Short mmCIF file of C-alpha atoms in Angstrom, two decimals:
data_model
loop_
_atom_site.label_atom_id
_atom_site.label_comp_id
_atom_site.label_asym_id
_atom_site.label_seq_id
_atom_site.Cartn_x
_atom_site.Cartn_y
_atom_site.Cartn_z
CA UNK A 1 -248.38 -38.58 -109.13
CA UNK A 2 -248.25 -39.37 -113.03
CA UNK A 3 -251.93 -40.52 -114.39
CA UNK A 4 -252.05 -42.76 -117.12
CA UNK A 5 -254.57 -42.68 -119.38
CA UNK A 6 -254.86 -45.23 -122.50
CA UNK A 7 -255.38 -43.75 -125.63
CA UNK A 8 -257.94 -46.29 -127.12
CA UNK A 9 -259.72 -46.38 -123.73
CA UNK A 10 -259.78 -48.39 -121.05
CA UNK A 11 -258.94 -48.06 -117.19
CA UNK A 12 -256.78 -45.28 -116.17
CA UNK A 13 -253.70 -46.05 -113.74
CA UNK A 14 -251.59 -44.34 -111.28
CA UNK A 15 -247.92 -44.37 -110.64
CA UNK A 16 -245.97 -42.39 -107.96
CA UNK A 17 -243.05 -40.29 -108.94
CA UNK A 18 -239.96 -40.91 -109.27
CA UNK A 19 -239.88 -44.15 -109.58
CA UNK A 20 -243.23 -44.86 -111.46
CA UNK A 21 -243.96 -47.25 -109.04
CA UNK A 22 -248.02 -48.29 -109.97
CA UNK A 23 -250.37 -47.44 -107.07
CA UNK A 24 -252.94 -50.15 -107.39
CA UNK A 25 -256.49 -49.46 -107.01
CA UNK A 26 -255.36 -45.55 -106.59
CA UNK A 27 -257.90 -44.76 -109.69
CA UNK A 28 -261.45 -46.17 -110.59
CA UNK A 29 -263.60 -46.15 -113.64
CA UNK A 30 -262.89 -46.38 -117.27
CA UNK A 31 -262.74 -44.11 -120.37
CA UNK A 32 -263.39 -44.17 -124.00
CA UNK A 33 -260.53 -43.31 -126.46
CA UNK A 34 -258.77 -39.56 -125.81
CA UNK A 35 -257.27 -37.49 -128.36
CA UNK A 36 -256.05 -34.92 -125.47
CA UNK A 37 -255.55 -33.56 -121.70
CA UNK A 38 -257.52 -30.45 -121.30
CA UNK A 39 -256.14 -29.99 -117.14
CA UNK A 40 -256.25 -31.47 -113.62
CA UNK A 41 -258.09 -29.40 -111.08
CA UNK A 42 -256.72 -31.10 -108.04
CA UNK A 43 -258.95 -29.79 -105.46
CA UNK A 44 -262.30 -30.70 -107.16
CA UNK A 45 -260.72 -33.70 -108.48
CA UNK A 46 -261.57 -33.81 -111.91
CA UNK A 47 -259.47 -34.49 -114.53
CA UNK A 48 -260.94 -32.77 -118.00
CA UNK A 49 -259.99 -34.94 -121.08
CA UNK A 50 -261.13 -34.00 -125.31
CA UNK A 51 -262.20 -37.07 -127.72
CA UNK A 52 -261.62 -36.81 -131.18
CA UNK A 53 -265.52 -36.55 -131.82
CA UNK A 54 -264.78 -33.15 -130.19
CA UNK A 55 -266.46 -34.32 -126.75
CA UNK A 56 -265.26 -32.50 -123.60
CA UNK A 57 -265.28 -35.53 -120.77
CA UNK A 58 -264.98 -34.23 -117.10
CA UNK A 59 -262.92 -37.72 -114.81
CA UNK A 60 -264.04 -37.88 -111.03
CA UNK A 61 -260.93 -38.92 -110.36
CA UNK A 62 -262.72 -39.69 -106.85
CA UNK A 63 -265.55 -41.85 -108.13
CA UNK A 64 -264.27 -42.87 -111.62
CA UNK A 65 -267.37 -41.82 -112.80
CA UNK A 66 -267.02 -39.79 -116.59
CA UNK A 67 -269.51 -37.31 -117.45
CA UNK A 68 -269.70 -35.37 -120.64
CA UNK A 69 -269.47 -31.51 -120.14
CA UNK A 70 -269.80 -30.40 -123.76
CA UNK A 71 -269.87 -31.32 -127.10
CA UNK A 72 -269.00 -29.96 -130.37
CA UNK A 73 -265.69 -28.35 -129.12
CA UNK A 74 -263.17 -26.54 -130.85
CA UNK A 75 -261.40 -25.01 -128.05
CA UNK A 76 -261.20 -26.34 -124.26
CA UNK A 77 -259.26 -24.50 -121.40
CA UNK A 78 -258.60 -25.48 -117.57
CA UNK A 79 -258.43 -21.64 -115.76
CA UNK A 80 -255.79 -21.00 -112.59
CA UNK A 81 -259.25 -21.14 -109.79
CA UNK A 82 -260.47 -24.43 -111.54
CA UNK A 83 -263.10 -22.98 -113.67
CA UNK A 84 -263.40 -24.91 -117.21
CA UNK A 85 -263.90 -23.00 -120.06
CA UNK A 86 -265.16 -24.57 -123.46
CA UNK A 87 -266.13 -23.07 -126.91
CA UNK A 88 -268.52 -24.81 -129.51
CA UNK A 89 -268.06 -24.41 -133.41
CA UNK A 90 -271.15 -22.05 -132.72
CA UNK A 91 -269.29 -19.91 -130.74
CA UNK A 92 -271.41 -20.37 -127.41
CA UNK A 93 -269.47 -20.91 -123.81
CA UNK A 94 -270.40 -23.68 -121.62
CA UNK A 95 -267.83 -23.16 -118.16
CA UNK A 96 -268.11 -25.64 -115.32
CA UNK A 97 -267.19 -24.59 -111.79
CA UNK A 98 -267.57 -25.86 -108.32
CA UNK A 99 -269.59 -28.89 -110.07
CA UNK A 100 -271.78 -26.50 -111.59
CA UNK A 101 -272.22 -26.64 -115.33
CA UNK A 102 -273.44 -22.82 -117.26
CA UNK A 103 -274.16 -21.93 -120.42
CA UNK A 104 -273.43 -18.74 -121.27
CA UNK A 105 -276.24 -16.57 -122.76
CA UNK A 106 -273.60 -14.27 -125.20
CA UNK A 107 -271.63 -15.82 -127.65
CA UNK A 108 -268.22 -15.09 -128.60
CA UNK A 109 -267.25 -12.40 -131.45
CA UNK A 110 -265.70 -15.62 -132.98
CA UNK A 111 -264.23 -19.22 -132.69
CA UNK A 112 -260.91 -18.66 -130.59
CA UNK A 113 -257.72 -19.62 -132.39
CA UNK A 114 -256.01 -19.10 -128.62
CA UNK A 115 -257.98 -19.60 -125.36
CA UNK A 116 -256.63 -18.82 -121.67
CA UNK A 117 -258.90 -18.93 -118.45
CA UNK A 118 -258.61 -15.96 -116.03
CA UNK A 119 -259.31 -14.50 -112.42
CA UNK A 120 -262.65 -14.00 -111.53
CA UNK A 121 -264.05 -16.73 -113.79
CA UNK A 122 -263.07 -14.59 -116.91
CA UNK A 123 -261.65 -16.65 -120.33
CA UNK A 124 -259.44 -14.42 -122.47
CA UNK A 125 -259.09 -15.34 -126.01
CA UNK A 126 -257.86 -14.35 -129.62
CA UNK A 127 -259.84 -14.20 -132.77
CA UNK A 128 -258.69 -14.55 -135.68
CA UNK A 129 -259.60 -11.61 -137.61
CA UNK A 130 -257.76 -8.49 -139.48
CA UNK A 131 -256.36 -7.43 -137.19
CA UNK A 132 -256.74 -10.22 -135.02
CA UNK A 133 -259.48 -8.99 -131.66
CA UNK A 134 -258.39 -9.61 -128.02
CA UNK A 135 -261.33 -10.77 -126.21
CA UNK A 136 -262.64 -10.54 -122.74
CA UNK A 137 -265.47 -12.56 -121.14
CA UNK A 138 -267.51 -13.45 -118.06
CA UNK A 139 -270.85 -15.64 -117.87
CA UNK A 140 -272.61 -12.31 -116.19
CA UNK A 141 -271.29 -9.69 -118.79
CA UNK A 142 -271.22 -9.12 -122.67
CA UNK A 143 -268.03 -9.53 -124.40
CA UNK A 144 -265.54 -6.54 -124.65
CA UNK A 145 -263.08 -6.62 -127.50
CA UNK A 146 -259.77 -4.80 -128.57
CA UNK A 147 -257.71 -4.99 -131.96
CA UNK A 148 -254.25 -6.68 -131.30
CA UNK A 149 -250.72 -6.68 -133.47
CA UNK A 150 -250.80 -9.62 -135.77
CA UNK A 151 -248.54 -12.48 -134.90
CA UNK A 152 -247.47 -16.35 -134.86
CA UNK A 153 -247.36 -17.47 -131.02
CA UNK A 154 -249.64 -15.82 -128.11
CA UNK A 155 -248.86 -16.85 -124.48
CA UNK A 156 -250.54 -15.68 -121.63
CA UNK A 157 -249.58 -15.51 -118.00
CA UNK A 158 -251.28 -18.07 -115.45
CA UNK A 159 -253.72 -15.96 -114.11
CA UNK A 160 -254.55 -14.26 -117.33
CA UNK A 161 -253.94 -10.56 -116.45
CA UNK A 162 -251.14 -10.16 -119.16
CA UNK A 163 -250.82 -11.36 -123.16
CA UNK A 164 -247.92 -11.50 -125.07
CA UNK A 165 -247.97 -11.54 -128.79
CA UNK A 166 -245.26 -12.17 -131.00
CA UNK A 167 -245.27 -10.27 -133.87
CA UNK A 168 -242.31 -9.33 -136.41
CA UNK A 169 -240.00 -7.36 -134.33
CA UNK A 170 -240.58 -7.87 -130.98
CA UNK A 171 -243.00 -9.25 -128.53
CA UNK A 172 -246.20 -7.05 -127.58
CA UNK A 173 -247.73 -6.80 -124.11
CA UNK A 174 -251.78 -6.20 -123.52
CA UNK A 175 -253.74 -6.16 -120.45
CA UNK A 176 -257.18 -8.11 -121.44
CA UNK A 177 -258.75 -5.74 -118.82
CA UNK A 178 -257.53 -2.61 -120.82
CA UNK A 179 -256.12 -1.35 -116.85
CA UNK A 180 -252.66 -0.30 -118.49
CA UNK A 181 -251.68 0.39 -122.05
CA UNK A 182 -250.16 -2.16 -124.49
CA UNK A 183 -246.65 -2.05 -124.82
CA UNK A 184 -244.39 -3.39 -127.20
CA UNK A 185 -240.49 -5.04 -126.76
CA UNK A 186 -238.05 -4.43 -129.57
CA UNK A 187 -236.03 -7.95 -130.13
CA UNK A 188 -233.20 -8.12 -132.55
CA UNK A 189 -234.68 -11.30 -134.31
CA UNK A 190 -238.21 -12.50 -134.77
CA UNK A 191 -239.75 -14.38 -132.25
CA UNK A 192 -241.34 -17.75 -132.49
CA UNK A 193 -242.26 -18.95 -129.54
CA UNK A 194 -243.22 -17.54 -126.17
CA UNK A 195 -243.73 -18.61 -122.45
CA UNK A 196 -244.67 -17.03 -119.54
CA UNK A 197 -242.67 -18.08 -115.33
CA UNK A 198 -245.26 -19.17 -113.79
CA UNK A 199 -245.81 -16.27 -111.76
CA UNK A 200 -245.75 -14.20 -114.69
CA UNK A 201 -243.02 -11.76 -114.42
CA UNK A 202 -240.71 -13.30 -116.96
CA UNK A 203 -241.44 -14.03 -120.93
CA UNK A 204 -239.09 -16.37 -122.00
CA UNK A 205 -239.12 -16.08 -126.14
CA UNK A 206 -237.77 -18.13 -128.65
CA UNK A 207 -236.51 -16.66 -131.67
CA UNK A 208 -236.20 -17.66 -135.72
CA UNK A 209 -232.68 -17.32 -136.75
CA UNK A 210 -231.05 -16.13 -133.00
CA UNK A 211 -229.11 -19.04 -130.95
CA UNK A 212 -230.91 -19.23 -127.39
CA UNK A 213 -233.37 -17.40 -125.76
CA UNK A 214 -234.33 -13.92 -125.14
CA UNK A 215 -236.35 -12.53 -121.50
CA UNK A 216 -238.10 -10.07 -121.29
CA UNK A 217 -239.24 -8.49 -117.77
CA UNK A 218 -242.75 -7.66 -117.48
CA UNK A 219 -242.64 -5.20 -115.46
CA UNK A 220 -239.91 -2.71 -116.65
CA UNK A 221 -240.95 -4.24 -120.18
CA UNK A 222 -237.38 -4.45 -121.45
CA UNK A 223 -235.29 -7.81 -122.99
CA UNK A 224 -233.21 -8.54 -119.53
CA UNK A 225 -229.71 -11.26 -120.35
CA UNK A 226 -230.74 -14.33 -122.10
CA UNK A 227 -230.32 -18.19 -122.41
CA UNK A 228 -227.89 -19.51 -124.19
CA UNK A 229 -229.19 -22.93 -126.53
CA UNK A 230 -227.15 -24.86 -129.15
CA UNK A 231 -229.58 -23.61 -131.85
CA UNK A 232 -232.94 -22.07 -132.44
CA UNK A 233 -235.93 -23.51 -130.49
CA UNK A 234 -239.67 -23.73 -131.78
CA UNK A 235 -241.63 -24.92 -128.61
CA UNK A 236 -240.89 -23.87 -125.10
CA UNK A 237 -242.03 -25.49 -121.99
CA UNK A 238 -242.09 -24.39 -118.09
CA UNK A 239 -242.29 -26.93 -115.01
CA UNK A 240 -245.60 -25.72 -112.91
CA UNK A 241 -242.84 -23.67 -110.11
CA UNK A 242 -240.32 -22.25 -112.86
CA UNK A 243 -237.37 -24.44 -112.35
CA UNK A 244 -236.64 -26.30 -116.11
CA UNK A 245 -237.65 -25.00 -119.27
CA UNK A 246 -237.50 -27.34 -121.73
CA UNK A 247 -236.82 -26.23 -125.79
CA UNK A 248 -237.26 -27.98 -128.66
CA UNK A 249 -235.05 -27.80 -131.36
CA UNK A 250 -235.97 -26.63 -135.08
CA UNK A 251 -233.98 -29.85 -136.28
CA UNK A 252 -234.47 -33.16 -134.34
CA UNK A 253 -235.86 -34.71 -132.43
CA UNK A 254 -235.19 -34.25 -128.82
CA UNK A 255 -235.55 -31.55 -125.47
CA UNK A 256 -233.09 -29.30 -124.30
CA UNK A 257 -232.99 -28.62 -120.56
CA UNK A 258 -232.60 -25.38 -119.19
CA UNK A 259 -232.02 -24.53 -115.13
CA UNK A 260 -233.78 -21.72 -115.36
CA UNK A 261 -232.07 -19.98 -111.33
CA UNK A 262 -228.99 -19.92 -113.18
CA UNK A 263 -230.11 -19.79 -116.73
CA UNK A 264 -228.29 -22.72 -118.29
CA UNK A 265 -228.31 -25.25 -120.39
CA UNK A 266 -227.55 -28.46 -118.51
CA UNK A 267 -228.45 -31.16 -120.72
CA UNK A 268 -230.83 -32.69 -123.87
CA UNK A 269 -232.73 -35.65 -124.28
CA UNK A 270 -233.64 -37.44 -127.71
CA UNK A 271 -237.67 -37.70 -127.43
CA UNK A 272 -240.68 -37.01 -129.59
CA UNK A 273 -242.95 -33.71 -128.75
CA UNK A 274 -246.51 -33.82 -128.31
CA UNK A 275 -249.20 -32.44 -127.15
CA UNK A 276 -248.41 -33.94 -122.93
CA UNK A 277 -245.08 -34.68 -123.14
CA UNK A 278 -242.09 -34.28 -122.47
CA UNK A 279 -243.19 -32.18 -119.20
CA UNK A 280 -241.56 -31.62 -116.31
CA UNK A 281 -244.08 -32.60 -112.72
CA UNK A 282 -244.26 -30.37 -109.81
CA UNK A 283 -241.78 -32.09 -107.45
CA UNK A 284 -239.08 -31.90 -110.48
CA UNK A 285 -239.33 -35.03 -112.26
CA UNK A 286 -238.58 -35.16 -116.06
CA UNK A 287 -241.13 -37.85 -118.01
CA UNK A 288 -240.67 -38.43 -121.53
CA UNK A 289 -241.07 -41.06 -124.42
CA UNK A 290 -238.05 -43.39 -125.25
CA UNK A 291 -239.15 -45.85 -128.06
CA UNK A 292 -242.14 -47.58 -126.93
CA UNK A 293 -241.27 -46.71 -122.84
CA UNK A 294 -242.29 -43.97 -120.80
CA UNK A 295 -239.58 -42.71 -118.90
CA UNK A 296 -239.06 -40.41 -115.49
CA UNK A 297 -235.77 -38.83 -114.93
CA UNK A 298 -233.78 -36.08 -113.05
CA UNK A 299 -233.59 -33.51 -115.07
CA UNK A 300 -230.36 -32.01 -113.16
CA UNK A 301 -228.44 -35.11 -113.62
CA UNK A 302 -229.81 -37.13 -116.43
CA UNK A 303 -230.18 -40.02 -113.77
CA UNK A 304 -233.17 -42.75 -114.79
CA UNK A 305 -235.68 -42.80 -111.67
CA UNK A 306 -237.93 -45.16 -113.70
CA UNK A 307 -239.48 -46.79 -116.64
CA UNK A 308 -243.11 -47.72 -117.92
CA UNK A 309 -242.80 -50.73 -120.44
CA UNK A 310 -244.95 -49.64 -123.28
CA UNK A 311 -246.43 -46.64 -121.66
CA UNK A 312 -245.71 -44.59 -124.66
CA UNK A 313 -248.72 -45.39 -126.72
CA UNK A 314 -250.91 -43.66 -123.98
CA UNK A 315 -251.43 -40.20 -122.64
CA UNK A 316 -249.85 -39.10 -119.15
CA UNK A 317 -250.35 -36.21 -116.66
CA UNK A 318 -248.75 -35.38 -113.58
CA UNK A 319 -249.87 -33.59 -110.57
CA UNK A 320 -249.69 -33.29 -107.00
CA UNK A 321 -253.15 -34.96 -106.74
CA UNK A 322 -253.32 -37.50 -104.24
CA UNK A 323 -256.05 -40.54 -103.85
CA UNK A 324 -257.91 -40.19 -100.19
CA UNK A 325 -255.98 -42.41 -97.92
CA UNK A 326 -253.44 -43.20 -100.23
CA UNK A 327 -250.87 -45.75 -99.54
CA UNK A 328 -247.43 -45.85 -100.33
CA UNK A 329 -247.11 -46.97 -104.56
CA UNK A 330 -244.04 -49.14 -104.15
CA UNK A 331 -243.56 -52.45 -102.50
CA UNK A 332 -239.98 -52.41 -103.11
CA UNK A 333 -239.15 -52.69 -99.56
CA UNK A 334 -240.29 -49.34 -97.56
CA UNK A 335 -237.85 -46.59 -98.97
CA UNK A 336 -238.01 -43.45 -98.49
CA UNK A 337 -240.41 -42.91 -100.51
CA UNK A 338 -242.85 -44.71 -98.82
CA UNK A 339 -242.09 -43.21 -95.54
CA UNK A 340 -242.75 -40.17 -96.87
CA UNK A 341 -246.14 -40.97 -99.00
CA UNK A 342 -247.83 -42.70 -95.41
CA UNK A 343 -247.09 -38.94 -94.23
CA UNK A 344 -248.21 -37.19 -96.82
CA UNK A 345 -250.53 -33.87 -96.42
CA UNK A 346 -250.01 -31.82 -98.97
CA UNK A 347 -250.03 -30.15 -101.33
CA UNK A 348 -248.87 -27.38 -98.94
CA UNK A 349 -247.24 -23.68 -99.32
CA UNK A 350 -245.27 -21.29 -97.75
CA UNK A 351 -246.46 -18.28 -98.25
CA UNK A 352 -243.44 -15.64 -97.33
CA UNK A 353 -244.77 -12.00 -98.05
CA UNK A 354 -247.70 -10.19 -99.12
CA UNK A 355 -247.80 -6.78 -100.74
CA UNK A 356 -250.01 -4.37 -103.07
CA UNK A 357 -246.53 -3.79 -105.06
CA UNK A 358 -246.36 -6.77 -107.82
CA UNK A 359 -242.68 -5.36 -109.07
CA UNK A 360 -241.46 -6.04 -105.14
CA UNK A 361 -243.01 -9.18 -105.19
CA UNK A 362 -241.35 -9.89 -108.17
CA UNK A 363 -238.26 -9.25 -106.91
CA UNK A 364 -238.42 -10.98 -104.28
CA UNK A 365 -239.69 -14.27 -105.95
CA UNK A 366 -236.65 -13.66 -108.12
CA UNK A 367 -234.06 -13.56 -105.30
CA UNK A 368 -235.83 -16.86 -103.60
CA UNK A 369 -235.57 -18.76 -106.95
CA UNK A 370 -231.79 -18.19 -107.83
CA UNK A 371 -231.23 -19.22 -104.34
CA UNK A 372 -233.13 -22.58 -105.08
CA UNK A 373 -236.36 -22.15 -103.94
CA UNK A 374 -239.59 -23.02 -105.59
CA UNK A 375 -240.66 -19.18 -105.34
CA UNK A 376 -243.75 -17.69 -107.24
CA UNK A 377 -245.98 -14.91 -107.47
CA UNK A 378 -249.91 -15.05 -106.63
CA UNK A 379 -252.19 -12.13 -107.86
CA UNK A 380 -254.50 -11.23 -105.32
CA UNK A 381 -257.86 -12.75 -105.93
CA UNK A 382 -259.67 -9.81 -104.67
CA UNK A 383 -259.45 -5.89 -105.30
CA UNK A 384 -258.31 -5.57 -101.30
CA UNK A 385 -255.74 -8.51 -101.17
CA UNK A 386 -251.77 -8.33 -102.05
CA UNK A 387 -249.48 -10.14 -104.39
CA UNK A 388 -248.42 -13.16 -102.40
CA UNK A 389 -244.65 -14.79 -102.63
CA UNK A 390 -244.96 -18.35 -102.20
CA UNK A 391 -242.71 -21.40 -102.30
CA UNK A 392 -243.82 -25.03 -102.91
CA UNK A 393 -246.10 -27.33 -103.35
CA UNK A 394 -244.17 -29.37 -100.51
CA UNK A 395 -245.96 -32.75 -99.48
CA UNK A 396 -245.94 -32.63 -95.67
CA UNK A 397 -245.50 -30.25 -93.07
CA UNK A 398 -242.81 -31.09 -91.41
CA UNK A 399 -241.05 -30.03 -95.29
CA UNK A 400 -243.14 -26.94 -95.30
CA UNK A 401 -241.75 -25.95 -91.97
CA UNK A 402 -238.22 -26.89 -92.44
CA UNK A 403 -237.87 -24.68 -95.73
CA UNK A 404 -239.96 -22.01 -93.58
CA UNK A 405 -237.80 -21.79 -90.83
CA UNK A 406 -234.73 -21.57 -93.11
CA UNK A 407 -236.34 -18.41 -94.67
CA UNK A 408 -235.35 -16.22 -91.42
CA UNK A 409 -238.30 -13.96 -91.70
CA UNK A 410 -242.03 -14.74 -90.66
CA UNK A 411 -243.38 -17.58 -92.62
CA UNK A 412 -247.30 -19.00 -93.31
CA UNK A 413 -248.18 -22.44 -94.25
CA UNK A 414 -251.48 -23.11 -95.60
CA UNK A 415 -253.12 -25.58 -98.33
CA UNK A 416 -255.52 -24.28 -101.09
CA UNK A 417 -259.04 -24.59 -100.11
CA UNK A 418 -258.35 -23.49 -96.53
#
């Protein structure tokens, strides 16, 4: 699903992907003017959105009912279990999770310049001080600090248990939990720009001067074979399942496409950069602005699945969020894709392994993506679980099943929340 929002306020819509085919009545409710998309949480169903009076607004995307989480904002954060993290021009922490709004009785050493949510309902965050402090935090705990290299970009992985900063010769690694020591990754050229796979192994970093991109491996902590671009790139952006990466160029305006299984540059598309788009959804769609039009495409072939009239003047967001008994968006005549939206359970995964060795899992995820699989890592959300290898999202079972059984090795399905 893509969500519309209108940036001067109004009713939000909903459009099924590919096609953009508009789901009426699939969203309720109306909003006041939005300067930005903080995240989706799916499974609570709220979508977090910041005004430009600096007001954090939490969207029951059930209900259509808008509440107002915080105020005074200067940093706002969605973390990987759901929990949102927000930070006042005070420096005091107001998370919400599971519905439940908390103030936290500890402020932070300073007003974050970067801001990442964690496990355990922990936000990670850099100051900006000399040097510039790496800080750790939880609602139930003081927070504990660390000096950090001084650099332009900071990334950090999805779950938050690794930051990368670049800095002027290479790209430095830090564990916010201080578990391992920092290390640091020599690079020929300065790096710019930095993005973690989403399941963390890989750092994909743009450089100043250098053609392309550089990856590094997390693990071994060495620069692995790169990417090859048509010129330097200054923003870098990863689909939620780390299939396209999309650059953008130091000179233009437009978004090259890189297939990241076989690490290539298929294609480019002339479109303005902000702060939504262009993205890349879960099931693989490209969405960009064209002129005044929103527009979805495959990103593999450059092929036009559809096109919003006007929709460029308003924010988007796509997810595999899905309105209780949903019908099918388009009326076109019961395609496939309607078939396959009346049986539609998901989002589901396959989970294919589990193990206490994250540089096997790794591995493994690796070998599953370059042979075309939506392959990721999990870290285990508790001291006694493993690193799970999982493919998907996948929207019904019978899909979940079929990639499963093509696997030829023992296979789980399950949906998050159960």
């Amino acid at each position: 699903m893509a969500i519309r929002l209108p940036a001067q306020g109004g009713a939000p819509r909903l459009y099924r992907l590919p096609h953009l085919a508009e789901v009426t009545g699939g969203l309720r409710g109306r909003i006041p003017p939005v300067d930005r998309v903080v995240g989706l949480d799916p499974e609570s169903e709220f979508l977090f959105l910041a005004t430009a009076k600096q007001e954090l607004l939490a969207l029951d995307l059930g209900s259509g009912r808008v509440d107002t989480v915080a105020t005074g904002i200067a940093q706002a954060v969605l973390g990987p279990d759901g929990t949102l993290y927000a930070v006042d021009a005070k420096r005091r922490v107001v998370s919400l999770s599971r519905r439940t709004r908390f103030t936290w009785p500890h402020p932070l050493a300073g007003v974050p310049r970067d801001l990442f949510g964690s496990s355990d309902q922990r936000l990670v965050a850099v100051i900006p001080q000399d040097p510039p402090q790496l800080l750790t935090a939880a609602a139930d705990q003081p927070p504990a600090v660390r000096p950090i290299a001084a650099g332009s970009d900071v990334a950090a992985t999805r779950w938050g248990d690794l930051v990368a900063v670049a800095s002027d010769s290479g790209v430095a690694l830090y564990d916010p939990l201080g578990r391992r020591a920092a290390a640091f990754v020599r690079l020929a050229d300065r790096p710019r720009a930095l993005a973690f796979s989403p399941s963390g192994h890989r750092i994909y970093v743009a450089r100043r001067a250098s053609l392309g991109l550089a990856v590094i491996d997390r693990f071994e902590r060495r620069e692995l074979d790169g990417v090859a671009l048509p010129g330097p790139a200054t923003t870098l952006r990863l689909d939620p399942l780390g299939r396209w990466l999309l650059a953008r160029p130091a000179l233009g305006d437009s978004a090259w496409i890189v297939d990241l299984p076989i690490k290539r540059h298929t294609g480019a598309v002339g479109t303005t950069w902000q702060t939504d788009l262009p993205a890349v959804s879960p099931d693989g769609v490209l969405l960009f602005r064209r002129g005044a039009d929103l527009v979805a495409m495959r990103p593999d072939s450059l092929t036009e699945t559809g096109r919003v009239n006007g929709g460029a003047a308003d924010l988007w967001v796509s997810s595999t969020w899905l309105p209780r008994g949903s019908a099918p968006a388009s009326q076109a005549g019961g395609d496939a894709l309607a078939a396959e939206a009346a049986g539609t359970e998901g989002p589901l995964y396959v989970q294919v392994s589990t193990s206490q060795n994250p540089e096997w899992s790794g591995r493994l995820a690796d070998d599953l993506a370059r042979a075309g699989l939506a392959a990721r890592v999990l870290p285990p959300q508790n001291p006694d679980d493993g690193y799970r290898v999982v493919l998907g999202p996948y929207a019904t079972r019978a899909q979940a099943e079929a990639i499963g059984r093509k696997l030829g090795r023992p296979f789980w399905i399950y949906q998050p929340g159960q």
